[in-house]
Amino acid sequence: QVHLVESGGGLVQPGGSLRLSCAASGSIFTILRMGWYREAPGNQRELVATITSDGNTNYADSVKGRFTISRDNAKNTVYLQMNSLKPEDTAVYYCNLFMLRGNYWGQGTQVTVSS
């Protein structure tokens, strides 16, 4: 069994910053990729950013230059530093873990950007 525990969401004003963390535990074997996705009300879940085991990153165009994904392989943890946040970044953010044995999701953490 695999567990993903997310933290760091909350309420922030436009222009502010938040840092999300996601720690994976349990039957963790070869991790191919970790990442963050988000789902706003009425919208489908969309990719925010991903990072492979060797550090290659991929970002949605809407967050390039503002968000940075990183990971600590020793701790099986992925981070998302979010700067210059905008109201349209408001969503539930989900951590994703992709291994050969399967694809796993966290429970989600709410990020609200509002004045």
Coordinates of C-alpha atoms in Angstrom, one line a residue:
Q1 CA 0.0 0.0 0.0
V2 CA 1.1 3.5 -0.8
H3 CA 0.3 6.7 1.2
L4 CA 0.7 10.2 0.0
V5 CA 0.4 13.0 2.6
E6 CA 0.1 16.5 1.4
S7 CA 0.6 19.7 3.4
G8 CA 1.1 23.4 2.9
G9 CA -2.2 24.6 1.4
G10 CA -4.1 27.5 2.7
L11 CA -5.4 31.0 2.0
V12 CA -3.1 33.6 0.5
Q13 CA -3.4 37.0 -1.0
P14 CA -2.7 37.6 -4.7
G15 CA 1.0 38.0 -5.2
G16 CA 1.8 35.8 -2.2
S17 CA 3.6 32.5 -1.9
L18 CA 2.9 29.0 -0.6
R19 CA 4.9 25.8 -0.5
L20 CA 3.3 22.5 -0.9
S21 CA 4.9 19.2 0.3
C22 CA 4.0 15.6 -0.4
A23 CA 5.6 12.7 1.4
A24 CA 5.2 9.2 0.1
S25 CA 5.4 6.1 2.3
G26 CA 4.5 2.5 2.2
S27 CA 5.4 0.1 -0.6
I28 CA 7.6 2.5 -2.5
F29 CA 9.7 1.0 -5.2
T30 CA 11.1 2.5 -8.4
I31 CA 9.5 6.0 -8.6
L32 CA 9.4 7.1 -12.2
R33 CA 7.8 10.5 -11.7
M34 CA 6.2 12.6 -9.0
G35 CA 4.1 15.7 -9.6
W36 CA 1.2 18.0 -8.8
Y37 CA -2.1 18.4 -10.5
R38 CA -5.0 20.7 -9.6
E39 CA -8.7 20.8 -9.9
A40 CA -10.8 23.9 -9.7
P41 CA -14.6 23.9 -9.3
G42 CA -16.2 23.0 -12.6
N43 CA -12.9 22.1 -14.3
Q44 CA -11.1 18.9 -15.0
R45 CA -8.0 18.0 -13.1
E46 CA -5.0 19.4 -14.9
L47 CA -1.3 19.1 -14.7
V48 CA 0.7 21.7 -12.8
A49 CA 4.2 20.3 -12.7
T50 CA 6.0 17.0 -12.7
I51 CA 9.6 15.9 -12.0
T52 CA 11.2 12.6 -13.0
S53 CA 13.6 10.5 -10.9
D54 CA 16.6 12.1 -12.6
G55 CA 15.3 15.6 -12.2
N56 CA 13.7 16.5 -15.5
T57 CA 10.8 18.9 -14.9
N58 CA 7.7 19.8 -16.9
Y59 CA 5.3 22.7 -16.2
A60 CA 2.0 23.9 -17.3
D61 CA 2.3 27.1 -19.4
S62 CA 0.1 28.9 -16.9
V63 CA 2.6 28.4 -14.0
K64 CA 6.0 28.6 -15.8
G65 CA 8.2 31.2 -14.2
R66 CA 6.1 31.3 -11.0
F67 CA 6.1 27.7 -9.7
T68 CA 9.1 25.5 -9.0
I69 CA 8.9 21.7 -8.4
S70 CA 11.6 19.8 -6.6
R71 CA 12.1 16.5 -4.8
D72 CA 14.1 14.8 -2.1
N73 CA 14.6 11.3 -3.4
A74 CA 15.9 10.1 0.0
K75 CA 12.7 11.2 1.7
N76 CA 10.4 10.3 -1.2
T77 CA 9.1 13.8 -1.0
V78 CA 8.1 16.3 -3.7
Y79 CA 7.7 20.0 -3.2
L80 CA 5.9 22.8 -5.1
Q81 CA 7.0 26.3 -4.4
M82 CA 4.3 28.7 -5.7
N83 CA 5.1 32.4 -6.1
S84 CA 3.2 35.3 -7.5
L85 CA 0.0 33.5 -6.9
K86 CA -3.1 34.6 -8.8
P87 CA -6.8 34.1 -8.0
E88 CA -7.0 31.6 -11.0
D89 CA -4.5 29.4 -9.1
T90 CA -7.3 28.6 -6.6
A91 CA -7.9 24.9 -6.7
V92 CA -7.5 21.6 -4.8
Y93 CA -3.9 20.5 -5.5
Y94 CA -3.2 16.8 -5.7
C95 CA 0.1 15.0 -5.4
N96 CA 0.8 12.2 -7.8
L97 CA 3.2 9.3 -7.7
F98 CA 3.9 7.2 -10.7
M99 CA 5.7 3.9 -10.3
L100 CA 6.0 0.9 -12.5
R101 CA 3.5 -0.8 -10.2
G102 CA 0.9 1.9 -10.5
N103 CA -0.3 5.5 -10.3
Y104 CA -1.2 7.0 -6.9
W105 CA -2.9 10.1 -5.7
G106 CA -2.9 12.1 -2.5
Q107 CA -6.1 13.3 -0.8
G108 CA -5.7 16.9 -2.0
T109 CA -4.9 20.2 -0.3
Q110 CA -6.9 23.4 -0.9
V111 CA -5.2 26.5 -2.2
T112 CA -7.2 29.7 -2.2
V113 CA -5.9 32.9 -3.6
S114 CA -8.1 35.8 -2.6
S115 CA -7.9 39.3 -1.1

